[in-house]
Amino acid sequence: MHVNEKIIIELLNSSGLINKTDISVALKKSRETNQNIGSILVSSGKLNEKDWNKIQAMSLGIPFINLEGEKIDPQVLTLIPEPIARTNNIIAYRKTSSGLEVAMLDVEDLPVIDFIKKKVGLKILPRMTSASSIKEALNQYKKSLQADFEDIIKKEGNSIIKPVLENKLGAEEKTEKELKELAEDLPIIKIVDTLISHAILQGASDIHIEPCEESLVVRYRIDGILHDAMILPKDTSSGIVARIKVLSNLKLDEKRLPQDGRFKITNDQGSVSFRVSTLPTYFGEKTVIRILRENAKGFSLEGLGFHGEALERIHDGMKKRTGMLLCAGPTGSGKTTTLYTMLDILNTTDVNISTVEDPIEYQMPRINQTQTKSEIGLTFANGLRTLLRQDPDIIMVGEIRDGETASLAVNASLTGHLVLSTIHTNSAAGAIPRMIDMGVEPFLIISTVKTVIAQRLVRKLADEKEQYFLSEIEKKALEKVIDLDRVLLFLKEEKIVDSNATWDKIPFFKPKTSEESKDGYKGRIGIHEVLQVTSSIKEMILKNSSVDEIEKRAKEEGMMTMLEDGIFLAVQGVTSTEEVLRVVSE
């Protein structure tokens, strides 16, 4: 976009968003590289994209519009067809007597403006917006899952059910050929495509397709909670399962044994992988599809919820070139995402990073990632043994689940490698006895394990939330499970509250239902505890101290527990106390 550089510099200086030194450095780089000054400021993290778009809009004398959270009239939205809107980043959002107001990323894209003008026969009034605003508005083109299925079943209902009924008359079990034909039936393909596209759109992590006596129930796991998405006719079950088996290259006529497979699609949001598991149940095969967004990137430790002393401890652990960093927690607690984020920070040109994983959830450039295949003998232990011959500096093992893998990981860290891995325990201190149970000697643990992170995922409150203050009853109930004075001290140390604040003056927040969020929550964030293996904790490990004793000592040395971290986030309005207690009690 062509903007007046002088006006842009004046607006940046007067905005107070960025200091003059950063502007001068960016301006110099802009002239040297012939790059847009805004692109330089945004890519270096000095300015966010939305603020830069506002500055541009001001320089051109064009209004800036933010469509996030705005409900657009469908009749206005569809004046510009979805493919055109998506390709050109343009959204029709308001129709007035003056013309059609459209939000754009490039308000000087005259060919697009002229094309839209001819198509709708109205005067076009361009308004500038941000990429995140466009992305959210594009989601409004999608109809609800219910509406999509009503359309499919209304149009194709007979052709879905008829083949099934005909087959029932002839035989109890379908042959492989019949199942393949059913899987290639257009209505069945539409149903499966719709289920998958809506799951991706809603940010689901899993799709559960469960046969019941009279129906087929589809559920999505969103933000860790299962929600009913759709109830389909029982007659569609065979076709849907067959279609998913075809996609994931599974045996169509094998219904007595569980099967595992995978497939991948590429859409406008990037590459998405699906892990498929089928399981025979009383009423038919249950299918679960795990959704893995391979190109997910842009994570930071701060963005995952780390802060203060915990963040410092992780950075200290990553600076070391030997030893082990362990991430603990149950399945689905975000351990792998934390490991990938640390790998992304460690991924510099002067190190060789190798991983052995099951599955490879995110593909990362310049990292050698190996997928385990237990059926041919490529286990975590065998993969790790081979990695050690590949001259690695940093090794990531997807999971330490047995004594052999634990022993190899310990040996790798003793011989000059930094090892990152996950372990299934409920707390950071619990990782120590778990490793001893696997047969690792205490003297080897204290020589290798440097930092242990334990975590859970809590749902984040949506933008609309209800503020309240703790009553005496609520305060006493909380004090039974947590030391509130300790949390208050952490809040004061990190300057979240004033140094003279008391609990009766500190606000908390409750979920509030809205059109955007039916349960008042949107997205998830981690709550953590980070245990640093200090000299005093090493002594306790050698003395075979209990988990409670190690945790007590770690707290004395400044460790914030997961529960305390959860209340810390609740004070900031990120989540609610109810959500924290639900997750930690689980």
Coordinates of C-alpha atoms in Angstrom, one line a residue:
M1 CA 0.0 0.0 0.0
H2 CA 1.3 3.4 -0.9
V3 CA 1.2 5.8 2.0
N4 CA 2.9 9.1 2.7
E5 CA 6.0 8.2 4.7
K6 CA 6.2 11.6 6.4
I7 CA 2.6 11.4 7.7
I8 CA 3.2 7.8 8.9
I9 CA 6.3 8.9 10.9
E10 CA 4.4 11.8 12.4
L11 CA 1.5 9.6 13.4
L12 CA 3.8 6.9 14.9
N13 CA 5.6 9.6 16.9
S14 CA 2.4 11.1 18.2
S15 CA 0.7 7.8 18.9
G16 CA 2.7 6.9 22.0
L17 CA 2.6 3.2 20.9
I18 CA 6.3 3.1 20.1
N19 CA 9.5 5.0 21.1
K20 CA 11.4 7.3 18.7
T21 CA 14.5 5.1 18.7
D22 CA 12.6 2.1 17.4
I23 CA 11.0 4.2 14.8
S24 CA 14.4 5.6 13.6
V25 CA 15.9 2.0 13.5
A26 CA 12.9 0.7 11.5
L27 CA 12.9 3.7 9.1
K28 CA 16.6 3.1 8.4
K29 CA 16.0 -0.6 7.7
S30 CA 13.0 0.3 5.6
R31 CA 15.1 2.5 3.3
E32 CA 17.9 -0.1 3.1
T33 CA 15.7 -3.0 2.3
N34 CA 12.9 -1.2 0.5
Q35 CA 10.5 -2.8 2.9
N36 CA 7.3 -1.2 4.4
I37 CA 8.2 0.4 7.8
G38 CA 5.0 -1.1 9.3
S39 CA 6.0 -4.7 8.2
I40 CA 9.4 -4.1 9.9
L41 CA 7.8 -2.9 13.2
V42 CA 5.2 -5.7 13.2
S43 CA 7.6 -8.5 12.5
S44 CA 10.0 -7.3 15.1
G45 CA 7.2 -7.2 17.7
K46 CA 7.5 -3.4 18.3
L47 CA 3.9 -2.8 17.1
N48 CA 0.9 -5.1 16.7
E49 CA -0.8 -5.5 13.4
K50 CA -4.1 -3.9 14.5
D51 CA -2.3 -0.7 15.6
W52 CA -0.4 -0.5 12.4
N53 CA -3.6 -0.8 10.3
K54 CA -5.1 2.0 12.4
I55 CA -2.1 4.2 11.7
Q56 CA -2.4 3.5 8.0
A57 CA -6.1 4.3 8.0
M58 CA -5.4 7.6 9.8
S59 CA -2.7 8.5 7.2
L60 CA -5.2 7.9 4.4
G61 CA -8.1 9.6 6.1
I62 CA -10.1 6.3 6.0
P63 CA -12.0 4.9 9.0
F64 CA -10.7 1.8 10.8
I65 CA -13.3 -0.8 11.6
N66 CA -12.9 -3.8 13.9
L67 CA -15.4 -6.7 13.1
E68 CA -14.3 -9.0 16.0
G69 CA -17.4 -9.9 18.0
E70 CA -19.7 -8.1 15.5
K71 CA -22.7 -9.9 14.1
I72 CA -23.1 -9.1 10.4
D73 CA -26.6 -9.2 8.7
P74 CA -26.4 -12.4 6.5
Q75 CA -28.1 -10.6 3.7
V76 CA -25.4 -7.9 3.7
L77 CA -22.5 -10.4 4.2
T78 CA -23.6 -12.6 1.3
L79 CA -23.6 -9.6 -1.2
I80 CA -19.9 -10.6 -1.7
P81 CA -19.7 -14.4 -2.2
E82 CA -17.5 -16.2 0.2
P83 CA -14.8 -17.3 -2.3
I84 CA -14.3 -13.7 -3.4
A85 CA -14.3 -12.4 0.2
R86 CA -11.8 -15.0 1.3
T87 CA -9.5 -14.6 -1.7
N88 CA -9.4 -10.8 -1.6
N89 CA -9.8 -10.2 2.2
I90 CA -12.9 -8.1 1.8
I91 CA -16.1 -8.2 3.9
A92 CA -19.4 -6.4 3.3
Y93 CA -20.6 -5.5 6.7
R94 CA -23.1 -2.6 6.5
K95 CA -25.5 -1.3 3.8
T96 CA -26.6 2.4 4.1
S97 CA -28.2 5.0 1.9
S98 CA -24.7 6.2 1.0
G99 CA -23.6 2.7 -0.3
L100 CA -22.1 -0.5 0.8
E101 CA -19.4 -0.3 3.6
V102 CA -16.7 -3.0 3.1
A103 CA -13.8 -3.8 5.4
M104 CA -10.5 -4.5 3.6
L105 CA -6.8 -5.1 4.3
D106 CA -5.8 -3.0 1.3
V107 CA -8.2 -0.1 0.7
E108 CA -6.2 0.9 -2.4
D109 CA -7.0 -2.4 -4.3
L110 CA -9.0 -0.5 -6.9
P111 CA -9.6 -3.5 -9.3
V112 CA -11.3 -5.4 -6.4
I113 CA -13.4 -2.4 -5.4
D114 CA -14.4 -1.9 -9.0
F115 CA -15.3 -5.6 -9.4
I116 CA -17.5 -5.5 -6.3
K117 CA -19.1 -2.3 -7.4
K118 CA -20.2 -3.9 -10.7
K119 CA -21.3 -7.1 -9.0
V120 CA -23.6 -5.5 -6.3
G121 CA -24.5 -2.3 -8.2
L122 CA -23.8 -0.1 -5.2
K123 CA -21.3 2.6 -4.3
I124 CA -18.4 1.0 -2.4
L125 CA -17.2 2.7 0.8
P126 CA -13.8 1.1 1.7
R127 CA -12.9 0.8 5.4
M128 CA -9.6 -0.5 6.8
T129 CA -9.5 -3.5 9.1
S130 CA -7.0 -6.1 10.5
A131 CA -6.3 -9.7 9.4
S132 CA -7.8 -11.1 12.7
S133 CA -11.0 -9.1 12.1
I134 CA -11.3 -10.4 8.5
K135 CA -10.7 -14.0 9.7
E136 CA -13.4 -13.8 12.3
A137 CA -15.9 -12.2 9.9
L138 CA -15.2 -14.9 7.3
N139 CA -16.4 -17.5 9.9
Q140 CA -19.9 -16.0 9.7
Y141 CA -20.3 -17.4 6.2
K142 CA -20.5 -20.8 7.7
K143 CA -24.0 -22.0 8.5
S144 CA -24.6 -24.0 11.7
L145 CA -23.8 -27.7 11.7
Q146 CA -27.5 -28.4 12.3
A147 CA -28.5 -26.3 9.3
D148 CA -25.9 -28.0 7.1
F149 CA -27.1 -31.5 8.0
E150 CA -30.8 -30.5 7.6
D151 CA -29.9 -29.5 4.1
I152 CA -28.0 -32.7 3.3
I153 CA -30.6 -35.0 4.8
K154 CA -33.5 -33.1 3.2
K155 CA -31.9 -33.3 -0.3
E156 CA -30.2 -36.6 0.0
G157 CA -32.0 -38.4 2.8
N158 CA -33.6 -41.2 0.6
S159 CA -30.4 -41.9 -1.2
I160 CA -28.5 -42.3 2.2
I161 CA -31.0 -44.7 3.8
K162 CA -32.2 -46.6 0.7
P163 CA -28.9 -48.5 0.0
V164 CA -28.8 -49.5 3.7
L165 CA -32.4 -50.8 3.7
E166 CA -31.9 -52.8 0.5
N167 CA -28.8 -54.4 1.9
K168 CA -30.6 -55.3 5.2
L169 CA -33.1 -57.2 3.2
G170 CA -30.4 -59.3 1.5
A171 CA -27.8 -60.0 4.2
E172 CA -26.8 -59.1 7.7
E173 CA -23.2 -58.1 6.9
K174 CA -22.0 -56.0 4.0
T175 CA -19.2 -57.2 1.8
E176 CA -16.0 -55.1 1.4
K177 CA -17.2 -54.1 -2.1
E178 CA -20.6 -52.9 -0.8
L179 CA -19.0 -50.9 2.0
K180 CA -16.6 -49.3 -0.5
E181 CA -19.5 -48.3 -2.7
L182 CA -21.3 -46.9 0.3
A183 CA -18.2 -44.9 1.3
E184 CA -18.1 -43.4 -2.1
D185 CA -21.8 -42.4 -2.0
L186 CA -22.0 -38.6 -2.5
P187 CA -24.4 -37.9 0.5
I188 CA -22.1 -39.9 2.8
I189 CA -19.0 -38.0 1.6
K190 CA -20.9 -34.7 2.2
I191 CA -21.8 -35.8 5.8
V192 CA -18.2 -36.7 6.7
D193 CA -16.8 -33.6 5.0
T194 CA -19.3 -31.4 6.9
L195 CA -18.5 -33.1 10.3
I196 CA -14.8 -32.5 9.8
S197 CA -15.1 -28.9 8.5
H198 CA -17.3 -27.9 11.4
A199 CA -15.0 -29.5 13.9
I200 CA -12.0 -27.6 12.6
L201 CA -14.1 -24.4 12.5
Q202 CA -15.2 -24.8 16.1
G203 CA -11.6 -25.5 17.3
A204 CA -12.4 -29.1 18.4
S205 CA -9.6 -31.4 19.3
D206 CA -11.6 -34.7 18.9
I207 CA -14.7 -36.0 17.0
H208 CA -16.6 -38.8 18.7
I209 CA -19.0 -40.8 16.5
E210 CA -20.9 -43.1 18.8
P211 CA -23.5 -45.7 17.7
C212 CA -26.6 -46.0 19.9
E213 CA -29.6 -48.4 19.7
E214 CA -31.7 -46.0 17.6
S215 CA -29.3 -43.2 16.5
L216 CA -25.7 -42.1 15.8
V217 CA -24.4 -39.5 18.2
V218 CA -21.7 -37.1 17.1
R219 CA -19.8 -35.2 19.8
Y220 CA -17.0 -32.6 19.6
R221 CA -14.4 -32.1 22.3
I222 CA -13.9 -28.3 22.5
D223 CA -11.7 -26.7 25.1
G224 CA -11.4 -30.1 26.8
I225 CA -15.2 -30.6 27.3
L226 CA -17.3 -32.9 25.2
H227 CA -20.4 -31.3 23.5
D228 CA -23.2 -33.0 21.6
A229 CA -22.9 -31.7 18.0
M230 CA -25.5 -33.8 16.1
I231 CA -27.8 -36.8 16.3
L232 CA -28.0 -38.6 13.0
P233 CA -30.2 -41.5 11.8
K234 CA -28.7 -44.9 12.8
D235 CA -28.9 -46.0 9.1
T236 CA -26.0 -43.5 8.3
S237 CA -23.6 -45.3 10.7
S238 CA -22.2 -47.9 8.2
G239 CA -21.6 -45.4 5.5
I240 CA -19.9 -42.8 7.8
V241 CA -17.6 -45.4 9.4
A242 CA -16.8 -46.9 5.9
R243 CA -16.0 -43.4 4.6
I244 CA -13.6 -42.6 7.5
K245 CA -12.0 -46.1 7.0
V246 CA -11.4 -45.4 3.3
L247 CA -9.8 -42.0 4.2
S248 CA -7.5 -43.5 6.8
N249 CA -6.7 -46.6 4.8
L250 CA -8.2 -49.1 7.2
K251 CA -9.8 -52.5 6.5
L252 CA -13.4 -52.0 5.6
D253 CA -14.7 -55.4 6.4
E254 CA -12.9 -55.7 9.8
K255 CA -15.4 -54.9 12.5
R256 CA -14.4 -57.3 15.3
L257 CA -11.0 -55.8 16.1
P258 CA -10.0 -52.2 16.9
Q259 CA -8.1 -50.4 14.1
D260 CA -5.9 -47.3 14.0
G261 CA -5.2 -45.1 11.0
R262 CA -4.5 -41.5 9.9
F263 CA -5.2 -39.1 7.1
K264 CA -4.4 -35.5 6.2
I265 CA -6.1 -32.6 4.5
T266 CA -5.0 -29.2 3.5
N267 CA -7.4 -26.2 3.7
D268 CA -7.1 -22.4 3.7
Q269 CA -5.9 -22.5 7.4
G270 CA -3.0 -24.9 6.6
S271 CA -2.4 -28.6 6.9
V272 CA -4.5 -30.7 9.3
S273 CA -3.8 -34.3 10.2
F274 CA -6.3 -36.7 11.7
R275 CA -5.6 -39.7 13.8
V276 CA -8.4 -42.3 13.6
S277 CA -9.3 -45.0 16.1
T278 CA -12.2 -47.5 15.7
L279 CA -13.5 -49.7 18.5
P280 CA -16.2 -52.4 18.3
T281 CA -19.1 -51.7 20.8
Y282 CA -22.5 -53.4 21.4
F283 CA -24.3 -51.2 18.9
G284 CA -21.6 -51.0 16.3
E285 CA -18.2 -49.4 15.7
K286 CA -17.3 -46.3 17.7
T287 CA -15.0 -44.0 15.8
V288 CA -12.8 -41.2 17.4
I289 CA -10.9 -38.8 15.3
R290 CA -8.1 -36.7 16.9
I291 CA -7.5 -33.4 15.0
L292 CA -3.8 -32.3 14.8
R293 CA -3.1 -28.9 13.4
E294 CA 0.4 -29.5 11.9
N295 CA 1.2 -25.9 11.0
A296 CA 0.3 -24.5 14.4
K297 CA 2.9 -21.9 15.2
G298 CA 3.5 -18.6 17.0
F299 CA 3.4 -20.1 20.5
S300 CA 5.4 -18.5 23.2
L301 CA 6.0 -19.5 26.8
E302 CA 4.2 -16.4 28.0
G303 CA 1.3 -17.1 25.6
L304 CA 1.0 -20.6 27.1
G305 CA 0.5 -19.0 30.6
F306 CA 4.1 -19.0 32.1
H307 CA 5.1 -16.0 34.1
G308 CA 7.3 -14.7 36.9
E309 CA 9.7 -17.1 38.6
A310 CA 8.4 -20.1 36.7
L311 CA 9.3 -18.5 33.4
E312 CA 12.8 -17.7 34.7
R313 CA 13.3 -21.3 35.8
I314 CA 12.4 -22.7 32.4
H315 CA 14.7 -20.3 30.6
D316 CA 17.5 -21.3 33.1
G317 CA 16.9 -25.0 32.3
M318 CA 17.0 -24.3 28.5
K319 CA 20.3 -22.4 28.8
K320 CA 22.0 -25.6 30.0
R321 CA 23.5 -27.9 27.4
T322 CA 23.1 -31.1 29.4
G323 CA 20.5 -32.6 31.7
M324 CA 16.8 -33.2 31.4
L325 CA 13.7 -31.0 31.3
L326 CA 10.6 -33.0 32.0
C327 CA 7.0 -31.9 31.4
A328 CA 4.4 -33.8 33.6
G329 CA 0.7 -34.1 33.4
P330 CA -2.2 -36.3 32.3
T331 CA -3.2 -36.9 28.6
G332 CA -4.5 -33.7 27.0
S333 CA -2.9 -31.3 29.4
G334 CA -0.8 -29.5 26.8
K335 CA 2.6 -31.1 27.6
T336 CA 3.6 -31.6 24.0
T337 CA 2.7 -28.0 23.0
T338 CA 5.0 -26.8 25.9
L339 CA 7.8 -29.0 24.6
Y340 CA 7.4 -27.8 21.0
T341 CA 7.4 -24.2 22.2
M342 CA 10.7 -24.8 24.1
L343 CA 12.1 -26.6 21.0
D344 CA 11.2 -23.6 18.9
I345 CA 13.2 -21.3 21.2
L346 CA 16.1 -23.7 21.2
N347 CA 16.0 -24.2 17.4
T348 CA 19.0 -22.1 16.3
T349 CA 21.5 -22.8 13.4
D350 CA 24.3 -24.0 15.7
V351 CA 22.5 -27.0 17.2
N352 CA 21.3 -30.4 15.9
I353 CA 17.8 -31.2 17.3
S354 CA 16.3 -34.7 16.9
T355 CA 13.0 -36.1 18.2
V356 CA 11.3 -39.4 18.5
E357 CA 7.5 -39.0 18.8
D358 CA 4.2 -40.8 18.7
P359 CA 2.6 -39.0 16.8
I360 CA 4.4 -36.1 15.3
E361 CA 1.9 -33.4 16.2
Y362 CA 3.5 -30.3 14.7
Q363 CA 6.0 -30.4 11.9
M364 CA 9.0 -28.0 12.6
P365 CA 11.6 -26.8 10.1
R366 CA 15.3 -27.8 10.8
I367 CA 14.3 -30.4 13.4
N368 CA 14.7 -34.1 12.6
Q369 CA 11.5 -35.7 13.7
T370 CA 11.0 -39.5 13.8
Q371 CA 7.7 -41.3 14.2
T372 CA 7.6 -44.5 16.3
K373 CA 6.3 -47.7 14.7
S374 CA 6.0 -50.3 17.4
E375 CA 4.7 -52.9 14.9
I376 CA 8.2 -53.0 13.2
G377 CA 10.2 -52.5 16.4
L378 CA 10.7 -48.8 16.2
T379 CA 9.8 -48.0 19.8
F380 CA 10.8 -44.9 21.9
A381 CA 13.7 -46.8 23.3
N382 CA 15.0 -48.1 19.9
G383 CA 14.5 -44.7 18.3
L384 CA 16.4 -43.0 21.1
R385 CA 19.2 -45.5 20.9
T386 CA 19.6 -44.7 17.2
L387 CA 19.3 -40.9 17.8
L388 CA 22.4 -41.0 20.0
R389 CA 24.4 -42.1 16.9
Q390 CA 23.1 -39.1 14.9
D391 CA 25.3 -36.5 16.7
P392 CA 22.4 -34.6 18.3
D393 CA 22.8 -31.6 20.7
I394 CA 19.2 -31.6 21.9
I395 CA 16.9 -34.6 22.0
M396 CA 13.1 -34.6 22.5
V397 CA 11.5 -37.9 23.5
G398 CA 7.7 -37.8 23.1
E399 CA 7.1 -39.8 26.3
I400 CA 9.1 -41.6 29.0
R401 CA 6.8 -44.6 29.6
D402 CA 9.1 -47.5 30.6
G403 CA 12.3 -48.2 32.4
E404 CA 14.3 -48.8 29.1
T405 CA 13.4 -45.4 27.7
A406 CA 14.0 -43.7 31.1
S407 CA 17.4 -45.3 31.4
L408 CA 18.4 -44.3 27.8
A409 CA 17.2 -40.7 28.4
V410 CA 19.2 -40.4 31.6
N411 CA 22.3 -41.8 29.8
A412 CA 21.8 -39.4 26.9
S413 CA 21.7 -36.4 29.3
L414 CA 24.8 -37.7 31.2
T415 CA 26.8 -37.9 27.9
G416 CA 26.4 -34.3 27.0
H417 CA 22.9 -33.9 25.6
L418 CA 20.0 -31.7 26.6
V419 CA 16.9 -34.1 26.8
L420 CA 13.3 -32.9 26.7
S421 CA 10.5 -35.3 27.5
T422 CA 7.1 -35.8 29.0
I423 CA 6.1 -38.1 31.9
H424 CA 2.6 -39.0 33.2
T425 CA 2.4 -37.8 36.8
N426 CA -0.1 -35.5 38.6
S427 CA 2.5 -33.1 40.0
A428 CA 6.0 -31.8 39.4
A429 CA 7.3 -33.5 42.6
G430 CA 5.6 -36.7 41.5
A431 CA 7.9 -37.1 38.5
I432 CA 10.8 -38.1 40.9
P433 CA 9.3 -41.2 42.5
R434 CA 7.8 -42.2 39.0
M435 CA 11.3 -42.3 37.6
I436 CA 12.5 -44.3 40.6
D437 CA 9.6 -46.7 40.0
M438 CA 10.9 -47.2 36.5
G439 CA 14.2 -48.3 37.9
V440 CA 16.3 -45.1 37.6
E441 CA 18.7 -44.8 40.6
P442 CA 18.3 -41.6 42.7
F443 CA 21.9 -40.6 42.3
L444 CA 21.4 -40.6 38.5
I445 CA 18.2 -38.5 38.8
I446 CA 20.0 -35.8 40.8
S447 CA 22.8 -35.7 38.2
T448 CA 20.4 -35.3 35.2
V449 CA 17.0 -33.8 36.0
K450 CA 17.2 -30.0 36.2
T451 CA 13.6 -28.8 35.8
V452 CA 10.2 -30.4 36.0
I453 CA 7.1 -28.6 34.7
A454 CA 3.7 -29.9 35.7
Q455 CA 0.6 -28.5 34.0
R456 CA -3.2 -28.6 33.3
L457 CA -5.3 -26.7 30.9
V458 CA -8.1 -24.5 32.1
R459 CA -10.8 -22.8 30.0
K460 CA -10.4 -19.1 29.5
L461 CA -13.3 -16.7 30.2
A462 CA -14.8 -15.1 27.1
D463 CA -14.6 -11.3 26.7
E464 CA -18.0 -10.9 28.3
K465 CA -17.7 -11.8 31.9
E466 CA -19.3 -10.9 35.3
Q467 CA -17.2 -9.3 38.0
Y468 CA -17.7 -10.1 41.7
F469 CA -15.8 -10.0 45.0
L470 CA -15.2 -12.9 47.4
S471 CA -17.7 -13.2 50.2
E472 CA -16.5 -14.3 53.6
I473 CA -18.0 -17.8 53.0
E474 CA -16.3 -18.1 49.6
K475 CA -13.0 -16.9 51.1
K476 CA -13.2 -19.5 53.9
A477 CA -14.1 -22.3 51.4
L478 CA -11.1 -21.3 49.2
E479 CA -8.7 -21.2 52.2
K480 CA -9.5 -24.9 52.9
V481 CA -7.8 -25.9 49.7
I482 CA -5.2 -23.1 49.1
D483 CA -3.1 -20.6 51.1
L484 CA -4.6 -17.3 49.9
D485 CA -1.9 -15.2 51.7
R486 CA 0.7 -16.9 49.6
V487 CA -1.2 -16.2 46.4
L488 CA -1.6 -12.6 47.5
L489 CA 2.2 -12.4 48.0
F490 CA 2.8 -13.7 44.4
L491 CA 0.3 -11.1 43.0
K492 CA 2.1 -8.3 44.8
E493 CA 5.6 -9.5 43.7
E494 CA 4.5 -9.5 40.1
K495 CA 2.7 -6.1 40.5
I496 CA -0.7 -7.5 39.5
V497 CA -2.3 -5.9 42.5
D498 CA -1.2 -2.9 44.7
S499 CA 1.2 -3.5 47.5
N500 CA -1.5 -2.7 50.1
A501 CA -4.3 -4.7 48.4
T502 CA -6.5 -7.1 50.5
W503 CA -8.8 -9.9 49.2
D504 CA -12.0 -8.0 49.9
K505 CA -10.9 -5.4 47.4
I506 CA -9.6 -7.8 44.7
P507 CA -12.2 -8.6 41.9
F508 CA -12.8 -12.1 40.5
F509 CA -14.8 -13.0 37.4
K510 CA -17.6 -15.5 36.5
P511 CA -18.6 -16.8 33.1
K512 CA -21.4 -14.9 31.3
T513 CA -23.3 -16.6 28.5
S514 CA -23.4 -14.7 25.2
E515 CA -24.1 -15.3 21.5
E516 CA -20.3 -15.7 21.1
S517 CA -20.0 -18.3 23.9
K518 CA -22.9 -20.4 25.2
D519 CA -21.0 -21.4 28.4
G520 CA -19.0 -18.2 28.9
Y521 CA -15.7 -19.7 28.0
K522 CA -13.5 -19.5 24.9
G523 CA -10.1 -21.1 24.4
R524 CA -7.7 -22.6 27.0
I525 CA -4.5 -21.7 28.8
G526 CA -2.1 -23.6 31.0
I527 CA -1.7 -23.5 34.8
H528 CA 1.7 -24.7 35.8
E529 CA 4.2 -25.5 38.6
V530 CA 7.9 -25.5 37.8
L531 CA 10.1 -27.5 40.2
Q532 CA 13.9 -26.6 40.0
V533 CA 16.0 -29.5 41.3
T534 CA 18.2 -27.5 43.8
S535 CA 20.9 -28.8 46.1
S536 CA 18.4 -29.2 49.0
I537 CA 15.9 -31.1 46.8
K538 CA 18.8 -33.3 45.5
E539 CA 19.5 -34.3 49.2
M540 CA 15.8 -35.1 49.7
I541 CA 15.8 -37.3 46.6
L542 CA 18.8 -39.2 47.9
K543 CA 17.1 -39.7 51.3
N544 CA 14.0 -41.1 49.5
S545 CA 11.7 -38.3 50.7
S546 CA 8.0 -38.5 49.9
V547 CA 6.3 -36.4 47.2
D548 CA 4.7 -34.2 49.9
E549 CA 8.0 -33.5 51.5
I550 CA 9.7 -32.6 48.2
E551 CA 6.7 -30.3 47.2
K552 CA 6.8 -28.6 50.6
R553 CA 10.5 -27.9 50.2
A554 CA 9.9 -26.6 46.6
K555 CA 7.2 -24.2 47.9
E556 CA 9.6 -22.9 50.5
E557 CA 12.0 -22.2 47.7
G558 CA 9.4 -20.2 45.8
M559 CA 7.5 -22.7 43.6
M560 CA 4.0 -21.6 42.8
T561 CA 1.7 -24.7 42.7
M562 CA -0.8 -25.3 39.9
L563 CA -3.7 -24.4 42.1
E564 CA -2.0 -21.2 43.2
D565 CA -1.2 -20.4 39.6
G566 CA -4.9 -20.9 38.7
I567 CA -6.1 -18.5 41.4
F568 CA -3.4 -16.1 40.2
L569 CA -4.9 -16.2 36.7
A570 CA -8.5 -15.9 38.1
V571 CA -7.6 -12.6 39.8
Q572 CA -6.5 -11.3 36.3
G573 CA -9.9 -12.3 34.8
V574 CA -8.3 -15.0 32.6
T575 CA -10.3 -17.9 34.1
S576 CA -12.7 -18.5 37.0
T577 CA -12.1 -20.1 40.4
E578 CA -14.7 -22.8 39.6
E579 CA -12.8 -23.8 36.5
V580 CA -9.5 -24.0 38.3
L581 CA -10.9 -26.1 41.1
R582 CA -12.7 -28.4 38.5
V583 CA -9.5 -29.0 36.6
V584 CA -7.1 -29.5 39.6
S585 CA -9.5 -31.8 41.4
E586 CA -9.7 -34.0 38.2

